[in-house]
CSV table of C-alpha atoms in Angstrom, one decimal:
chain,number,residue,atom,x,y,z
A,181,MET,CA,-57.1,-219.5,-4.8
A,182,VAL,CA,-60.4,-219.2,-3.5
A,183,PRO,CA,-63.2,-221.1,-5.6
A,184,GLY,CA,-65.3,-219.1,-7.7
A,185,THR,CA,-62.9,-215.7,-8.0
A,186,ARG,CA,-61.1,-215.2,-10.7
A,187,PRO,CA,-57.5,-214.4,-10.8
A,188,ALA,CA,-55.5,-211.1,-9.3
A,189,PRO,CA,-54.7,-210.2,-13.4
A,190,PRO,CA,-50.6,-209.8,-13.1
A,191,SER,CA,-48.9,-206.9,-11.7
A,192,GLY,CA,-46.6,-204.2,-13.5
A,193,ALA,CA,-47.8,-203.7,-17.4
A,194,ALA,CA,-49.3,-206.5,-19.3
A,195,VAL,CA,-47.1,-207.9,-21.7
A,196,VAL,CA,-46.8,-206.8,-25.2
A,197,GLY,CA,-46.9,-208.6,-28.1
A,198,ARG,CA,-44.3,-207.9,-31.4
A,199,ARG,CA,-47.5,-207.1,-33.7
A,200,THR,CA,-48.5,-205.0,-31.1
A,201,LEU,CA,-45.1,-203.3,-30.5
A,202,ARG,CA,-45.0,-202.7,-34.5
A,203,SER,CA,-48.3,-201.3,-35.2
A,204,GLU,CA,-47.8,-199.0,-32.4
A,205,THR,CA,-44.3,-197.9,-33.8
A,206,LEU,CA,-45.8,-197.0,-36.8
A,207,LEU,CA,-48.9,-195.1,-35.3
A,208,VAL,CA,-46.5,-192.8,-33.3
A,209,LEU,CA,-44.7,-192.4,-36.2
A,210,ALA,CA,-47.6,-191.4,-38.4
A,211,LEU,CA,-48.7,-189.2,-36.0
A,212,SER,CA,-45.5,-187.4,-35.9
A,213,LEU,CA,-42.1,-187.6,-37.1
A,214,GLY,CA,-43.0,-189.7,-39.7
A,215,ALA,CA,-45.5,-187.7,-41.2
A,216,SER,CA,-42.9,-185.4,-41.6
A,217,ALA,CA,-40.8,-187.3,-43.4
A,218,VAL,CA,-44.1,-188.0,-45.8
A,219,SER,CA,-44.5,-184.7,-46.1
A,220,SER,CA,-41.0,-183.1,-46.7
A,221,LEU,CA,-40.2,-185.6,-50.1
A,222,ILE,CA,-43.7,-184.6,-51.5
A,223,SER,CA,-41.8,-180.9,-50.6
A,224,PHE,CA,-38.9,-181.4,-52.2
A,225,THR,CA,-40.5,-183.1,-55.6
A,226,GLY,CA,-42.7,-180.2,-55.8
A,227,ALA,CA,-38.9,-177.7,-55.5
A,228,LEU,CA,-37.7,-179.9,-57.2
A,229,THR,CA,-39.8,-179.9,-60.5
A,230,ARG,CA,-40.8,-176.0,-60.5
A,231,PRO,CA,-38.5,-174.2,-62.4
A,232,GLY,CA,-35.5,-172.7,-60.9
A,233,GLY,CA,-32.9,-173.9,-58.7
A,234,LEU,CA,-33.8,-175.1,-55.6
A,235,LYS,CA,-30.7,-172.5,-54.2
A,236,ASP,CA,-33.5,-169.8,-55.8
A,237,GLN,CA,-36.5,-171.1,-53.5
A,238,ALA,CA,-36.8,-170.7,-49.9
A,239,ALA,CA,-37.8,-172.8,-47.0
A,240,HIS,CA,-39.2,-171.1,-44.3
A,241,LEU,CA,-39.4,-172.1,-40.8
A,242,ASN,CA,-41.1,-170.5,-36.8
A,243,ALA,CA,-43.5,-168.4,-40.4
A,244,SER,CA,-45.7,-166.0,-38.9
A,245,HIS,CA,-49.6,-168.0,-38.9
A,246,ALA,CA,-51.4,-164.5,-38.4
A,247,PRO,CA,-49.5,-161.6,-39.9
A,248,GLY,CA,-50.9,-158.1,-39.2
A,249,ARG,CA,-52.3,-160.0,-36.2
A,250,PRO,CA,-49.8,-160.3,-33.1
A,251,TRP,CA,-52.4,-162.1,-30.8
A,252,LEU,CA,-53.6,-164.7,-33.1
A,253,ASP,CA,-50.3,-165.0,-34.8
A,254,LEU,CA,-49.1,-165.6,-30.9
A,255,SER,CA,-51.4,-168.6,-30.0
A,256,TRP,CA,-50.7,-170.1,-33.3
A,257,GLN,CA,-47.9,-170.2,-32.0
A,258,VAL,CA,-48.1,-171.5,-29.1
A,259,PHE,CA,-50.4,-173.7,-30.2
A,260,GLY,CA,-47.5,-175.7,-33.0
A,261,ILE,CA,-45.2,-175.8,-30.5
A,262,ALA,CA,-47.6,-177.4,-27.7
A,263,THR,CA,-49.1,-179.9,-30.3
A,264,ALA,CA,-46.1,-180.4,-31.3
A,265,LEU,CA,-44.9,-182.1,-28.3
A,266,VAL,CA,-48.2,-184.6,-27.8
A,267,PRO,CA,-46.3,-187.8,-29.5
A,268,VAL,CA,-43.4,-187.3,-26.7
A,269,PHE,CA,-46.2,-187.7,-24.2
A,270,LEU,CA,-47.9,-190.3,-26.0
A,271,VAL,CA,-44.0,-192.5,-25.7
A,272,ALA,CA,-44.4,-192.0,-21.9
A,273,HIS,CA,-47.8,-193.8,-21.3
A,274,LEU,CA,-46.1,-196.6,-23.0
A,275,LEU,CA,-43.8,-197.0,-21.5
A,276,LEU,CA,-44.9,-196.7,-18.6
A,277,ARG,CA,-47.6,-199.0,-19.9
A,278,GLU,CA,-44.9,-202.1,-20.2
A,279,GLY,CA,-43.6,-201.3,-17.1
A,280,ALA,CA,-40.6,-199.0,-17.3
A,281,PRO,CA,-40.2,-195.9,-15.6
A,282,GLY,CA,-41.6,-193.5,-18.5
A,283,LEU,CA,-39.3,-191.3,-20.1
A,284,ARG,CA,-36.0,-191.9,-17.6
A,285,ALA,CA,-36.2,-195.3,-19.5
A,286,VAL,CA,-34.5,-194.1,-22.6
A,287,GLY,CA,-32.4,-191.2,-20.1
A,288,PHE,CA,-34.5,-187.7,-20.3
A,289,ASP,CA,-35.0,-187.0,-16.7
A,290,ARG,CA,-33.6,-184.7,-14.0
A,291,ASP,CA,-31.6,-187.0,-12.8
A,292,ARG,CA,-28.4,-185.9,-14.4
A,293,PRO,CA,-28.4,-182.2,-15.4
A,294,GLY,CA,-24.9,-181.5,-15.3
A,295,PHE,CA,-24.1,-184.3,-17.8
A,296,ASP,CA,-26.6,-183.8,-20.3
A,297,LEU,CA,-25.3,-179.9,-20.1
A,298,THR,CA,-21.8,-180.4,-20.5
A,299,ARG,CA,-21.8,-183.0,-22.6
A,300,GLY,CA,-24.9,-181.2,-25.5
A,301,THR,CA,-23.4,-178.0,-25.7
A,302,GLY,CA,-20.0,-179.6,-26.6
A,303,LEU,CA,-21.7,-182.5,-28.9
A,304,ALA,CA,-23.4,-178.7,-30.3
A,305,ALA,CA,-20.1,-177.0,-30.6
A,306,ALA,CA,-18.8,-179.2,-32.4
A,307,ILE,CA,-22.1,-179.9,-34.9
A,308,GLY,CA,-23.6,-176.3,-35.2
A,309,GLY,CA,-20.1,-174.7,-36.7
A,310,THR,CA,-19.3,-177.7,-39.1
A,311,GLY,CA,-23.1,-177.8,-40.3
A,312,LEU,CA,-23.5,-173.9,-41.1
A,313,LEU,CA,-20.4,-174.9,-43.2
A,314,PHE,CA,-21.7,-177.4,-45.2
A,315,TYR,CA,-24.2,-176.2,-45.9
A,316,LEU,CA,-23.5,-173.0,-46.6
A,317,GLY,CA,-21.2,-175.4,-48.8
A,318,VAL,CA,-24.1,-177.4,-50.6
A,319,ARG,CA,-26.4,-174.3,-51.0
A,320,ALA,CA,-23.7,-172.7,-53.3
A,321,ALA,CA,-23.3,-175.5,-55.2
A,322,GLY,CA,-27.1,-175.3,-55.8
A,323,PHE,CA,-28.2,-178.6,-53.6
A,324,ASN,CA,-30.0,-176.7,-51.4
A,325,LEU,CA,-32.9,-174.2,-50.2
A,326,THR,CA,-32.2,-171.3,-49.0
A,327,VAL,CA,-33.5,-171.9,-45.1
A,328,VAL,CA,-35.1,-169.6,-44.0
A,329,PRO,CA,-34.7,-170.6,-40.3
A,330,GLU,CA,-37.6,-167.1,-38.9
A,331,SER,CA,-40.0,-164.7,-40.5
A,332,LEU,CA,-41.9,-163.3,-37.5
A,333,PRO,CA,-42.9,-160.0,-36.7
A,334,ASP,CA,-40.7,-157.8,-34.7
A,335,VAL,CA,-42.9,-158.0,-31.5
A,336,TRP,CA,-41.6,-158.6,-27.8
A,337,TRP,CA,-42.5,-162.2,-28.4
A,338,LYS,CA,-41.0,-163.6,-30.8
A,339,ILE,CA,-37.4,-164.7,-29.8
A,340,PRO,CA,-39.2,-166.3,-26.2
A,341,VAL,CA,-41.4,-167.6,-29.5
A,342,LEU,CA,-37.7,-169.2,-31.3
A,343,VAL,CA,-36.9,-170.6,-28.1
A,344,ALA,CA,-39.0,-172.5,-27.0
A,345,SER,CA,-39.7,-174.1,-30.9
A,346,ALA,CA,-35.8,-175.2,-30.7
A,347,VAL,CA,-36.7,-176.6,-27.9
A,348,GLN,CA,-39.6,-178.8,-28.7
A,349,ASN,CA,-37.3,-179.3,-32.2
A,350,ALA,CA,-35.1,-181.1,-29.7
A,351,VAL,CA,-37.4,-182.9,-27.6
A,352,LEU,CA,-39.6,-183.8,-29.8
A,353,GLU,CA,-36.8,-185.4,-32.6
A,354,GLU,CA,-34.0,-186.9,-30.0
A,355,VAL,CA,-37.3,-189.3,-27.5
A,356,VAL,CA,-39.1,-190.5,-31.0
A,357,VAL,CA,-35.9,-190.6,-33.6
A,358,VAL,CA,-33.2,-191.8,-30.6
A,359,GLY,CA,-34.7,-193.3,-27.8
A,360,TYR,CA,-38.8,-194.7,-28.5
A,361,LEU,CA,-37.7,-195.6,-32.0
A,362,LEU,CA,-33.9,-197.7,-30.8
A,363,ARG,CA,-36.1,-199.5,-28.3
A,364,ARG,CA,-38.5,-200.3,-29.8
A,365,LEU,CA,-36.5,-202.0,-33.0
A,366,GLY,CA,-34.8,-203.3,-30.8
A,367,GLN,CA,-37.6,-205.0,-29.3
A,368,LEU,CA,-38.2,-206.2,-33.0
A,369,GLY,CA,-35.4,-207.8,-33.2
A,370,TRP,CA,-33.6,-205.3,-35.2
A,371,THR,CA,-29.7,-205.4,-35.4
A,372,PRO,CA,-27.6,-202.4,-33.9
A,373,ALA,CA,-26.7,-201.6,-36.7
A,374,ALA,CA,-30.0,-201.5,-39.0
A,375,ALA,CA,-31.1,-199.9,-36.1
A,376,LEU,CA,-28.9,-197.2,-36.0
A,377,VAL,CA,-29.5,-196.9,-40.2
A,378,ALA,CA,-33.6,-196.3,-39.3
A,379,SER,CA,-32.6,-194.2,-37.1
A,380,ALA,CA,-30.5,-191.9,-38.8
A,381,VAL,CA,-32.6,-192.4,-42.3
A,382,LEU,CA,-35.2,-191.1,-40.7
A,383,ARG,CA,-33.6,-187.9,-40.0
A,384,GLY,CA,-32.6,-187.0,-42.8
A,385,SER,CA,-36.0,-188.4,-44.0
A,386,TYR,CA,-37.6,-185.4,-42.2
A,387,HIS,CA,-35.0,-182.9,-43.2
A,388,LEU,CA,-35.3,-183.5,-46.9
A,389,TYR,CA,-38.0,-180.0,-47.5
A,390,GLN,CA,-34.2,-178.2,-46.7
A,391,GLY,CA,-33.1,-179.9,-50.5
A,392,VAL,CA,-29.6,-182.8,-50.4
A,393,GLY,CA,-28.1,-181.4,-48.1
A,394,GLY,CA,-30.7,-181.4,-45.3
A,395,PHE,CA,-30.9,-184.6,-46.1
A,396,LEU,CA,-27.6,-185.4,-45.6
A,397,GLY,CA,-26.5,-183.1,-43.3
A,398,ASN,CA,-28.9,-184.3,-41.2
A,399,MET,CA,-28.0,-188.3,-41.4
A,400,ALA,CA,-25.2,-187.2,-41.2
A,401,MET,CA,-25.8,-186.2,-36.8
A,402,GLY,CA,-27.7,-189.0,-36.7
A,403,VAL,CA,-25.2,-191.0,-37.4
A,404,ALA,CA,-23.5,-189.4,-34.6
A,405,PHE,CA,-26.6,-189.3,-32.2
A,406,VAL,CA,-27.6,-192.7,-31.9
A,407,LEU,CA,-23.7,-193.9,-31.2
A,408,LEU,CA,-23.9,-191.1,-29.0
A,409,TYR,CA,-26.1,-192.2,-26.6
A,410,ARG,CA,-25.7,-196.0,-26.7
A,411,ARG,CA,-22.8,-194.3,-25.3
A,412,TRP,CA,-23.9,-192.0,-22.5
A,413,GLY,CA,-27.1,-194.0,-22.5
A,414,ARG,CA,-28.9,-191.5,-22.6
A,415,VAL,CA,-30.9,-188.5,-25.0
A,416,GLY,CA,-31.0,-186.2,-22.6
A,417,PRO,CA,-27.5,-184.6,-24.2
A,418,LEU,CA,-29.2,-184.6,-26.9
A,419,VAL,CA,-31.8,-183.0,-26.2
A,420,ALA,CA,-29.3,-180.0,-25.4
A,421,ALA,CA,-27.4,-180.1,-28.0
A,422,HIS,CA,-30.5,-180.0,-30.7
A,423,ALA,CA,-31.8,-176.7,-28.4
A,424,LEU,CA,-28.4,-175.3,-28.3
A,425,ILE,CA,-27.9,-175.9,-32.6
A,426,ASP,CA,-31.4,-174.6,-33.1
A,427,VAL,CA,-31.8,-171.2,-31.1
A,428,VAL,CA,-28.2,-169.9,-32.7
A,429,ALA,CA,-29.7,-171.1,-35.6
A,430,PHE,CA,-33.2,-169.4,-35.2
A,431,VAL,CA,-32.0,-166.3,-33.3
A,432,GLY,CA,-29.0,-166.0,-35.2
A,433,TYR,CA,-30.2,-165.6,-38.3
A,434,ALA,CA,-33.4,-162.8,-36.4
A,435,LEU,CA,-30.4,-160.6,-35.4
A,436,LEU,CA,-27.7,-161.3,-38.6
A,437,ALA,CA,-30.5,-161.8,-41.3
A,438,GLY,CA,-29.5,-158.8,-43.6
A,439,LYS,CA,-26.7,-157.1,-41.5
A,440,VAL,CA,-23.4,-160.1,-42.8
A,441,GLY,CA,-23.3,-160.5,-46.2
A,442,TRP,CA,-22.8,-163.9,-45.8
A,443,LEU,CA,-25.4,-165.5,-44.0
A,444,PRO,CA,-27.9,-166.3,-46.4
A,445,THR,CA,-31.8,-164.5,-47.2
A,446,ALA,CA,-34.3,-164.8,-49.2
């Protein structure tokens, strides 16, 4: 090195300490699904303390934000979907900072679209039907609220918004709760078993607003998704499966609610 000059900065990302990783992880969760878990706990507490049984109450998803004003409503829907994905971009930035190839590090890329779609479709078929039967059972037993997947007005953008909402849910949850969280917990020295439990419990927690069934069913789904992620090394199939499950739930409810007797409505 020439005297009087400063050493060149190290190539690649700077080494990130455990304290920074811990703070970073907590902040990502606080800005996304960790905050949703706290909100769900408060909502569930309110449902439990409200007169009447859980199944007589409703948990609304994809509701209208401006009834009677479709263009303003559409603006709010697009805004909500877009801003919900900001934590995913934050995760991509943080992974790049540490020298990893962004979201490719967790298997969310276009390298293996056929693999992701075929595995995801099979997984959706296996989990979707089982999940519906579980929901109907726990609701009938009084442990779950009536889930209303959509209550949007009958306008031209209804189905596209429901599909976009399903994809947004899938990308956010699988990238943050599986790919990112497992990576960070591993770097922080957590055992694989402890990381699996943390991911699954978090997934169940932010669905607690639906009731006990929503918590337990999604926690079980979380265990399966973590195990499959470790086997495949990609969140791509999980995103595909989750998106397909939600598309069928949202669009199916829009098409069938009030027309079939077995589907509970609020």
